Structure formats: C-alpha cells, structure tokens
CSV table of C-alpha atoms and ligand atoms in Angstrom, one decimal:
chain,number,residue,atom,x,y,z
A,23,UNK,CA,71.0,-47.2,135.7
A,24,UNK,CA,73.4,-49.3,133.5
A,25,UNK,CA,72.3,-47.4,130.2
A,26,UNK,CA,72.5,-44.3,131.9
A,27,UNK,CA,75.8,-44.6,133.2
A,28,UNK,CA,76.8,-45.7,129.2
A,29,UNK,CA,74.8,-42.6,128.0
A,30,UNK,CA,77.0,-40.2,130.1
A,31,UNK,CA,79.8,-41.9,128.9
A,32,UNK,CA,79.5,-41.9,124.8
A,33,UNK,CA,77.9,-38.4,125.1
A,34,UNK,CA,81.8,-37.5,127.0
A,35,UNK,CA,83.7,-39.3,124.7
A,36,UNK,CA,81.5,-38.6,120.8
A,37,UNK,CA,81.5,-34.4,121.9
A,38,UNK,CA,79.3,-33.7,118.9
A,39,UNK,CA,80.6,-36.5,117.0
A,40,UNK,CA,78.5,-38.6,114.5
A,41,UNK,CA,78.6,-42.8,114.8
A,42,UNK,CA,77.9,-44.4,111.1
A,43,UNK,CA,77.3,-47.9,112.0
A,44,UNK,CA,78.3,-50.7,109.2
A,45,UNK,CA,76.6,-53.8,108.4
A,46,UNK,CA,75.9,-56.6,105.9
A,47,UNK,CA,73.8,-59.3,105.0
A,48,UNK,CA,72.3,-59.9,108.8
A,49,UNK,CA,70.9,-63.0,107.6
A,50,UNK,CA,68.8,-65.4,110.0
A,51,UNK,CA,71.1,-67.8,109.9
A,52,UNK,CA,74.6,-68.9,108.2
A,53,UNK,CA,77.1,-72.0,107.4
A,54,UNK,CA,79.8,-73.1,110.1
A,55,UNK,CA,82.0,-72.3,107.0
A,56,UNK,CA,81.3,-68.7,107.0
A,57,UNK,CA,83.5,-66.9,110.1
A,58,UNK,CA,82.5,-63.7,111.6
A,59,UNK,CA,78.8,-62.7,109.6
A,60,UNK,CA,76.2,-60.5,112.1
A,61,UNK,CA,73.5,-62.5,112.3
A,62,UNK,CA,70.0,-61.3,112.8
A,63,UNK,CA,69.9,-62.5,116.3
A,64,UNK,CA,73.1,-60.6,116.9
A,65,UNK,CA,71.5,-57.5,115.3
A,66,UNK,CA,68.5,-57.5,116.9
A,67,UNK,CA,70.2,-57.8,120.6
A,68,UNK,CA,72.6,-54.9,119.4
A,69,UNK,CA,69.3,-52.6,117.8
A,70,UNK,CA,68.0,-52.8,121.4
A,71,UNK,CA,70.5,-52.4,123.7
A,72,UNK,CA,72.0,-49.5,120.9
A,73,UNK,CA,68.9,-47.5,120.7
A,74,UNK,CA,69.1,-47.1,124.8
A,75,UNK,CA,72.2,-45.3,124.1
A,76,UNK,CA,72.0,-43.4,120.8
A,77,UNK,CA,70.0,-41.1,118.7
A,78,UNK,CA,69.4,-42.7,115.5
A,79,UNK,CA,69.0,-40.2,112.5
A,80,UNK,CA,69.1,-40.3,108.5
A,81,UNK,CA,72.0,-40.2,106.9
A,82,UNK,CA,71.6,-37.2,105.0
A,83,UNK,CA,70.0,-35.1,108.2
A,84,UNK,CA,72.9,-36.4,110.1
A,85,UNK,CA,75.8,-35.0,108.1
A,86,UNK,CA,73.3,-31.5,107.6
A,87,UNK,CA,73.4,-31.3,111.1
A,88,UNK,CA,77.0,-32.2,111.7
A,89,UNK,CA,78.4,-29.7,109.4
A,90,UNK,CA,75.6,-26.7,111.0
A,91,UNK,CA,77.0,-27.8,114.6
A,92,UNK,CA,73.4,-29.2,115.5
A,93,UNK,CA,73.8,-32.6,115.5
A,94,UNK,CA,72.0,-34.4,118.9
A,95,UNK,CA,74.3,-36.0,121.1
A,96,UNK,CA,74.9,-38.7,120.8
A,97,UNK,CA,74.0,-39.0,117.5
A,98,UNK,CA,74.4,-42.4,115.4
A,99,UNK,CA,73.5,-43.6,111.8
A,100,UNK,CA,72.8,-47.2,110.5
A,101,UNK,CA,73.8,-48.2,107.3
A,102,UNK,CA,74.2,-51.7,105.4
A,103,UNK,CA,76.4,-52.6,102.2
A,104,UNK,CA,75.9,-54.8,99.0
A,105,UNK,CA,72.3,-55.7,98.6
A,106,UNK,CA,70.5,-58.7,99.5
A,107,UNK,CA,67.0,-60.1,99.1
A,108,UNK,CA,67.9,-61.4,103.1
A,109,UNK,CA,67.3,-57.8,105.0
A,110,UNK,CA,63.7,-58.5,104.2
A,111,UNK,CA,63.5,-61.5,106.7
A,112,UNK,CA,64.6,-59.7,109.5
A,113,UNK,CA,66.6,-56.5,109.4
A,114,UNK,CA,63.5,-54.6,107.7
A,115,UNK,CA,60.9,-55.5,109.8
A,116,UNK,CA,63.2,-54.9,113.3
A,117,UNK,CA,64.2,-51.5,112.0
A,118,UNK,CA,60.5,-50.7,111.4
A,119,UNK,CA,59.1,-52.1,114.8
A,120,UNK,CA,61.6,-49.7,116.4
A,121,UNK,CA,61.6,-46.9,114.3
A,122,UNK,CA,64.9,-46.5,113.3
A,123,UNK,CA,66.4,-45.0,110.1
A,124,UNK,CA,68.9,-46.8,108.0
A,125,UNK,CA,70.5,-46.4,104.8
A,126,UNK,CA,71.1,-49.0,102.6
A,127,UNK,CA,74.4,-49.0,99.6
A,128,UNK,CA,73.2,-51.0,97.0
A,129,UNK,CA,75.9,-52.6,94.3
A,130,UNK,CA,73.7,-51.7,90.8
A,131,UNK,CA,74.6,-54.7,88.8
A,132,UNK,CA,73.8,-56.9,91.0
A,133,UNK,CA,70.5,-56.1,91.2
A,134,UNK,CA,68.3,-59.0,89.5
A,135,UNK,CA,71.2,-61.0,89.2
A,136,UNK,CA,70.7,-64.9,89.0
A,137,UNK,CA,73.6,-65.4,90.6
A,138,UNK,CA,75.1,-64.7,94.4
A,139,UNK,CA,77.3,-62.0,95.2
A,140,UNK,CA,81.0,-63.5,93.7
A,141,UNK,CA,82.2,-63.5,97.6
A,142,UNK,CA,79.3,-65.5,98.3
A,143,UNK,CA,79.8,-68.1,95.3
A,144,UNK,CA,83.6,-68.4,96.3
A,145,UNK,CA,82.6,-69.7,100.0
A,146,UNK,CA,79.9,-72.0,98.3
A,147,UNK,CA,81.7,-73.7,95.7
A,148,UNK,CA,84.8,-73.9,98.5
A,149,UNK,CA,82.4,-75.5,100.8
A,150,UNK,CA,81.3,-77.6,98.1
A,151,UNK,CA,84.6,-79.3,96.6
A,152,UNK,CA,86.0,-79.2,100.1
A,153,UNK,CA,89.6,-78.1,100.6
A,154,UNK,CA,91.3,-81.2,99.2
A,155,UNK,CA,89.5,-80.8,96.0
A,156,UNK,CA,90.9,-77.5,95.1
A,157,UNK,CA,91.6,-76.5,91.7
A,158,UNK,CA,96.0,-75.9,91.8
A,159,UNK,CA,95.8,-72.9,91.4
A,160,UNK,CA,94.1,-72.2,94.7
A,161,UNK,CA,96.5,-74.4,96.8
A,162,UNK,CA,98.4,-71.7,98.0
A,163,UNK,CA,95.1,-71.0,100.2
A,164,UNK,CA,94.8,-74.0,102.3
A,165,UNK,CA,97.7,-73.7,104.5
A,166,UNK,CA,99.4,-70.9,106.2
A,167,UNK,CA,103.0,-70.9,107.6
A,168,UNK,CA,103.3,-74.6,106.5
A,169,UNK,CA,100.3,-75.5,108.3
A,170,UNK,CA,97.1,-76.5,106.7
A,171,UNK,CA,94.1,-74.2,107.3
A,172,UNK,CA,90.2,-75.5,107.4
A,173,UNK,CA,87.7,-74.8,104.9
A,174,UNK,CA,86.7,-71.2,106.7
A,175,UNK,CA,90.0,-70.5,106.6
A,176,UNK,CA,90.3,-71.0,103.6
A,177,UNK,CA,87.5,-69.1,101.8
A,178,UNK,CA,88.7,-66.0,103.5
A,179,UNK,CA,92.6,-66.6,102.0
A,180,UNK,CA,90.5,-67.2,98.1
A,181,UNK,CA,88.2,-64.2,98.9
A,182,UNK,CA,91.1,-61.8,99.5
A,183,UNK,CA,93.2,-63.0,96.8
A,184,UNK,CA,90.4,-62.7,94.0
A,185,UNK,CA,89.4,-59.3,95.8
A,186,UNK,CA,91.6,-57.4,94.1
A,187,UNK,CA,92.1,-59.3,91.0
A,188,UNK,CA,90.7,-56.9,88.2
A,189,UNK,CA,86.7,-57.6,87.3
A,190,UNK,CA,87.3,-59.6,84.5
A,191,UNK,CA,90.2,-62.1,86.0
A,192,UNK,CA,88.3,-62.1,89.1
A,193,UNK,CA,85.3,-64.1,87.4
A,194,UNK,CA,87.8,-66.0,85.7
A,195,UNK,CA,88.7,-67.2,88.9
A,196,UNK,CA,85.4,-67.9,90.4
A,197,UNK,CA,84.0,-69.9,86.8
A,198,UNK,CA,87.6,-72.4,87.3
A,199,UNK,CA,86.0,-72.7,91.3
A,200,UNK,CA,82.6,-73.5,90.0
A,201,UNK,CA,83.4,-75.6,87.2
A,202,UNK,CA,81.5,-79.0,87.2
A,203,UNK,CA,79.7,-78.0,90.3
A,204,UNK,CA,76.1,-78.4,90.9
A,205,UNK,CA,74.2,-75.1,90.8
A,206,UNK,CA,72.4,-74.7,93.9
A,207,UNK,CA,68.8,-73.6,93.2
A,208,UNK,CA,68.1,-71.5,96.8
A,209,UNK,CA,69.4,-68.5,96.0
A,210,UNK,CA,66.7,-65.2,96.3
A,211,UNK,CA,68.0,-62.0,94.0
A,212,UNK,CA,67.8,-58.9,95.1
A,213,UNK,CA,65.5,-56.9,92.7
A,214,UNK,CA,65.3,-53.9,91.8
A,215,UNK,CA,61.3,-53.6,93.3
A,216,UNK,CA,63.1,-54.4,96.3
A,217,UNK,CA,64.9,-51.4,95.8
A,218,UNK,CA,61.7,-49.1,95.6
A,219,UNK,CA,59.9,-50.8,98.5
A,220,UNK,CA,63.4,-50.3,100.4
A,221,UNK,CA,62.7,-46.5,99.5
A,222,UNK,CA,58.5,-46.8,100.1
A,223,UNK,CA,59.4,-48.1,103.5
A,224,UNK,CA,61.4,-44.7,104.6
A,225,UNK,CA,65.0,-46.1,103.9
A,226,UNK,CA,67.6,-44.1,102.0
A,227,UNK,CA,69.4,-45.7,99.2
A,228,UNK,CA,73.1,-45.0,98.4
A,229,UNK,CA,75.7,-46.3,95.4
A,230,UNK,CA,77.9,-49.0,96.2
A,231,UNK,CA,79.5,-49.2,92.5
A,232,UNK,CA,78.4,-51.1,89.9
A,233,UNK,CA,80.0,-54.2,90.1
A,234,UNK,CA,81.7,-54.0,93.9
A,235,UNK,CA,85.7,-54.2,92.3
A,236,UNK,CA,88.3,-52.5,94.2
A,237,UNK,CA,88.8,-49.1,92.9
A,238,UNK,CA,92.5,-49.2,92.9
A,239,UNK,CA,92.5,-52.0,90.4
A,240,UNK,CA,90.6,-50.2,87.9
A,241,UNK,CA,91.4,-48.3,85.2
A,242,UNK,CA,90.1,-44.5,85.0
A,243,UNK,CA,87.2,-45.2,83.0
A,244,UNK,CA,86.1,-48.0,84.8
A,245,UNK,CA,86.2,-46.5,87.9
A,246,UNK,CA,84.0,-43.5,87.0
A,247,UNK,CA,81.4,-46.0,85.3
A,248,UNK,CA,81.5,-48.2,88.6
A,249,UNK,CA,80.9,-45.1,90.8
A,250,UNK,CA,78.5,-42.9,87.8
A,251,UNK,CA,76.6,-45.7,86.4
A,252,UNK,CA,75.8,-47.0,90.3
A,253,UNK,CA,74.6,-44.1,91.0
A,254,UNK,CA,72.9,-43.7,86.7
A,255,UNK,CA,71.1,-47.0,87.3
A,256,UNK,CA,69.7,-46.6,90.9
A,257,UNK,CA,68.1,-43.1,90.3
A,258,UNK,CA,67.0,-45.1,86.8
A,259,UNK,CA,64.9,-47.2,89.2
A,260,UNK,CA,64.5,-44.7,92.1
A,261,UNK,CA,63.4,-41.6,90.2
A,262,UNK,CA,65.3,-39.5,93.0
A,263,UNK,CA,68.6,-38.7,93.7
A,264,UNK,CA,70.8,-40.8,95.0
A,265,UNK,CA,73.4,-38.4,97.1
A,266,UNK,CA,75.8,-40.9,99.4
A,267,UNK,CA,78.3,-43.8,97.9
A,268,UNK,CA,79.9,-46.6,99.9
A,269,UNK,CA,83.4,-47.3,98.8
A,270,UNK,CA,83.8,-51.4,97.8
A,271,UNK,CA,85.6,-52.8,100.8
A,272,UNK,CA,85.8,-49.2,101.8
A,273,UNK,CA,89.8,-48.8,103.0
A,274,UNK,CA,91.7,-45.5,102.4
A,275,UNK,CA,94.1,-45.8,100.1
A,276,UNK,CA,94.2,-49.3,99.8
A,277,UNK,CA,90.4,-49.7,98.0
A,278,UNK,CA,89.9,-45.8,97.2
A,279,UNK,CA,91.8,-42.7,96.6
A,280,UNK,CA,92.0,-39.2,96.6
A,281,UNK,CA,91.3,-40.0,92.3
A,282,UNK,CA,88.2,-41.8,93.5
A,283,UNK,CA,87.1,-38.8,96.1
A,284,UNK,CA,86.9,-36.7,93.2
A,285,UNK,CA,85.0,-38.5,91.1
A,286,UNK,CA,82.6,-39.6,93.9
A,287,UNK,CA,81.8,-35.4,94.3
A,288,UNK,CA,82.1,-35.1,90.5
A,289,UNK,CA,79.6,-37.3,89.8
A,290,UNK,CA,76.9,-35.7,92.2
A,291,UNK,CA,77.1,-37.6,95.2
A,292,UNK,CA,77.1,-35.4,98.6
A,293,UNK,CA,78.6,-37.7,100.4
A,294,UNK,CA,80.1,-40.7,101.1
A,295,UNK,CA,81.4,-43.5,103.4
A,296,UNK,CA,84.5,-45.5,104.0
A,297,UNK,CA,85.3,-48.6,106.5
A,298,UNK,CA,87.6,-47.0,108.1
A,299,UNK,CA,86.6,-46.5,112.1
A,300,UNK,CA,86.1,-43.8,113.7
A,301,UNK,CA,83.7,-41.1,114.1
A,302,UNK,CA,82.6,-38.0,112.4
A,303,UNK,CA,83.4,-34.4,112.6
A,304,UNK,CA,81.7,-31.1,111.7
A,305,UNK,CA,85.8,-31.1,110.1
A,306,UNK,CA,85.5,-34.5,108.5
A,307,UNK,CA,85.9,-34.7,104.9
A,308,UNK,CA,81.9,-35.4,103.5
A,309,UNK,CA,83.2,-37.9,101.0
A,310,UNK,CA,85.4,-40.2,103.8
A,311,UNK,CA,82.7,-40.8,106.7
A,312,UNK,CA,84.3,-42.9,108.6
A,313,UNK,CA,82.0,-46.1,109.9
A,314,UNK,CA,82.2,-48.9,112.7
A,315,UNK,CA,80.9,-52.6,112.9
A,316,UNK,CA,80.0,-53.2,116.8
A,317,UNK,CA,80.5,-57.2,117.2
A,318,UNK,CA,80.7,-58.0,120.4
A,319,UNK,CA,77.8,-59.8,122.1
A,320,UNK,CA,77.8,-58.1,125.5
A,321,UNK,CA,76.5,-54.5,126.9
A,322,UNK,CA,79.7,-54.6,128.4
A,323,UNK,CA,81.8,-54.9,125.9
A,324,UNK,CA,79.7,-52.9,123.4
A,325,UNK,CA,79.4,-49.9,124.7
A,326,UNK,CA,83.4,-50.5,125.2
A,327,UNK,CA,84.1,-50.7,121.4
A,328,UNK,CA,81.8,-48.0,121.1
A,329,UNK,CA,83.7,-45.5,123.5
A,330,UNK,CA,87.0,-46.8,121.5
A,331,UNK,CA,86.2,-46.3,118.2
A,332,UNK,CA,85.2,-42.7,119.8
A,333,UNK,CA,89.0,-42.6,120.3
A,334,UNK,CA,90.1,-43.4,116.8
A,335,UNK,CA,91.7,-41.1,114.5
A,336,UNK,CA,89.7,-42.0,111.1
A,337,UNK,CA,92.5,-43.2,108.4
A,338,UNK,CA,92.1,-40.4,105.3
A,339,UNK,CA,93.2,-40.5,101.9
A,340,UNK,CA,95.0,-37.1,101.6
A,341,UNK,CA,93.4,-34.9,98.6
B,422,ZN,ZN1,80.3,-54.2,99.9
C-alpha cells in the first residue's frame, strides 16, 4: 500500500524524467573520523526499498530512451564514482542478487595504484597525527570561527582546501601530511582485472579522469589528457568503448565548464554526468546529467528527497 502510494507519487512528480543515482565507496564499514560515507548497510536498505519504486535501467539504454520519449516511468539509473577494490564486498554481489544495473566511473590512474585515493590518505594520516600534531601549515583547518573543530571536522576543511590545489601541489601537500608516518599495510588496490570482471559481470564502465583533479585548475592540455587518456587507458584494458564520463567532484562551473563539455564530446564520450541534482530531460544537455545521492535512512523520508530533487532545476554550465 505504502510503495504504491510512493509509486503514484514519483511517477506524478519525474513525468518522463530520468533519476541517475550517485554513489561511492559503500564500504562495509568506516572510521568515526570519516562523516557522512553510505555504507553498505545503508545501501542495501535503500537497493530494497528503491527498487519497490523505480525501474532500474543502463545508463546508456536510459539516456536512448530519454532522448526517443520512451523511457519507463519512473525510470532510474545507478551509478558509483572513483574506483575501489571495496564494491566487491558488498555492492557487487547486492546489485547481482537483485538484478539491477549500474555503471561504474572509474579514475584511470588510479587503477593498480599502491596507494589510497589522496582524499583517502588525507583522512588517514589526519587521523593518525591527530589534530594537535598538524603540520603549520594545516592549522588554519582545526578551528572555524575561533572555535576549534574535531578531527572529522577537520579532514573535511584539509580535503577541500587540497581539492583544488593543482595535481602537482596537491601531492605536495599530502607527502608534508604523511611525512614520518607509518604506512599502513591494509590497503586493497583497485586493479585493472577488476575493471574487466566489473564489465564480465554486466556493469558499464565510464571515465572519471585520469587523476580525479578539478578541471578548473588545470591547464588546457591537462585537462584533455585527464578526460582523453581516462577514457585511452580504460578502452586499453576494456577493448570497448567507453561512451559516459563523470566530472571530478562533478559541480557546474565550479569543477567543469562549458571548455570541459566540449572536450568531453570531442573526445568521443556520448555522454556524461555531473553532481549537480536534479533529474533528466529528453531536453537535458547529454554531457550534464544531472545526479542525486539519497541519504536518508527512512522510507519516509526517502521517497521525500526523491520527490524533491524531482523539483530541482539542474545547475548547467551555459555552452
Ligand atoms: Zn570522484
């Protein structure tokens, strides 16, 4: 009765539209330190109350179907950013048990790395030294209005400053943070015959950039190798195309713009996806599909956000 009621509802409110949803790691479990990650409980309440009320598709059929006015109603698409050796443990196997489709935007360089994603080393070597062990230059993120600010707190002020420091500064950064710091030995790459069974399994795989920088803060020629080369190395593994890119971070005009859309289509993608919210249109740009991170806990209160984000004018960058 409940789902049925929420069914009527979002087929009202989407009229046609598409839902992309966004998510990340979905790990089992995480640190107090880190604030605000979906974790694989959390998805797997949301994968089964969400599939009561939406039809999952493929990315790719999805936007076909948008643009050719035949997509189902509502119509949704799952999709998950960065790459990590972690969607094995959980988010694979639920997504197989119930059948639904997914696409997963992978960040090239990464792949086979030895070392974490640089977000992911910031919060460790934070947690770590502890906040009143901070190298100087970082105290400016431990207290906020004159008031000092706990460790999670703190990781998220580091993270967003380094964020849009260029590549090279960025690591810098991180190697000052890490200095003289115990490397911890638990950490599980993401490889690149993940990648393929990803793809074996029924996924679809999609560019994330090379490195994940901000695409404001690089130069021309960086940005086409972090958007070309993403896409250069995955089809290297794949042996397919790879047609849709995720945006790093994903915000119009603050992380892309309309110099970035262009190179995105340029390069041979067919699509792509911001982190802006909102839902899709058959007149939504193809290269700014707009996506949505459900978080609360609660059918109430889910199927809420869902019907507001249905509301939401997408942010564009104008090209
Ligand atoms: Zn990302």
């Amino acid at each position: 009765m409940f789902n049925a009621v929420i069914r009527r509802k979002l087929s009202s409110a989407s009229n046609g539209a598409l839902t992309i949803l966004q998510y990340h790691k979905v790990p089992l479990c995480a640190p107090e330190y880190i604030e605000g990650e979906v974790l694989a409980s959390d998805f797997s309440w949301g994968l089964e109350q969400f599939k009561e009320w939406f039809n999952f598709l493929p990315l790719d059929e999805a936007i076909h179907r948008l643009k050719i006015h035949d997509l189902p109603p509502r119509s949704a698409v799952l999709s998950f950013d960065d790459g990590y050796a972690d969607w094995f443990d959980h988010v694979v196997p639920a997504l197989l048990e119930h059948k639904v489709p997914a696409t997963f935007f992978v960040t090239s360089a990464q792949l086979n790395c030895s070392k974490p994603f640089w977000h992911e080393r910031v919060a460790v070597a934070l947690a770590k030294r502890g906040v009143d062990r901070l190298p100087q230059e970082f105290n400016f993120a431990t207290s906020a209005g004159g008031a000092e600010i706990g460790l999670a707190q703190t990781i998220i002020a580091v993270q967003n400053h380094l964020k849009y420091l260029p590549l090279a500064e960025r690591e810098a950064a991180i190697a000052v943070l890490e200095a003289d710091l115990p490397l911890s030995g638990d950490y599980r790459p993401f490889r690149s015959a993940d990648l393929i069974r990803l793809r074996d399994a029924g996924f679809q795989i999609g560019g994330h950039s090379r490195h994940h920088p901000i695409l404001t803060s690089c130069d021309a020629t960086q940005a086409k190798d972090e958007i070309g080369g993403c896409k250069e190395e995955l089809e290297g593994i794949l042996r397919e195309p790879v047609t849709a890119f995720a945006y790093p971070n994903g915000r119009p005009d603050c992380d892309f713009n309309a110099s970035h859309v262009a190179l995105v289509e340029a390069v041979g993608y067919r699509h792509a996806v911001t982190t802006a919210p909102g839902v899709s249109r058959s007149d939504t740009d193809p290269f700014q599909l707009p996506r949505f991170t459900p978080w609360a806990r609660s059918s109430w209160r889910s199927a809420l956000q869902f019907l507001r984000n249905m509301r939401v004018s997408p942010k564009m960058v104008k090209v």
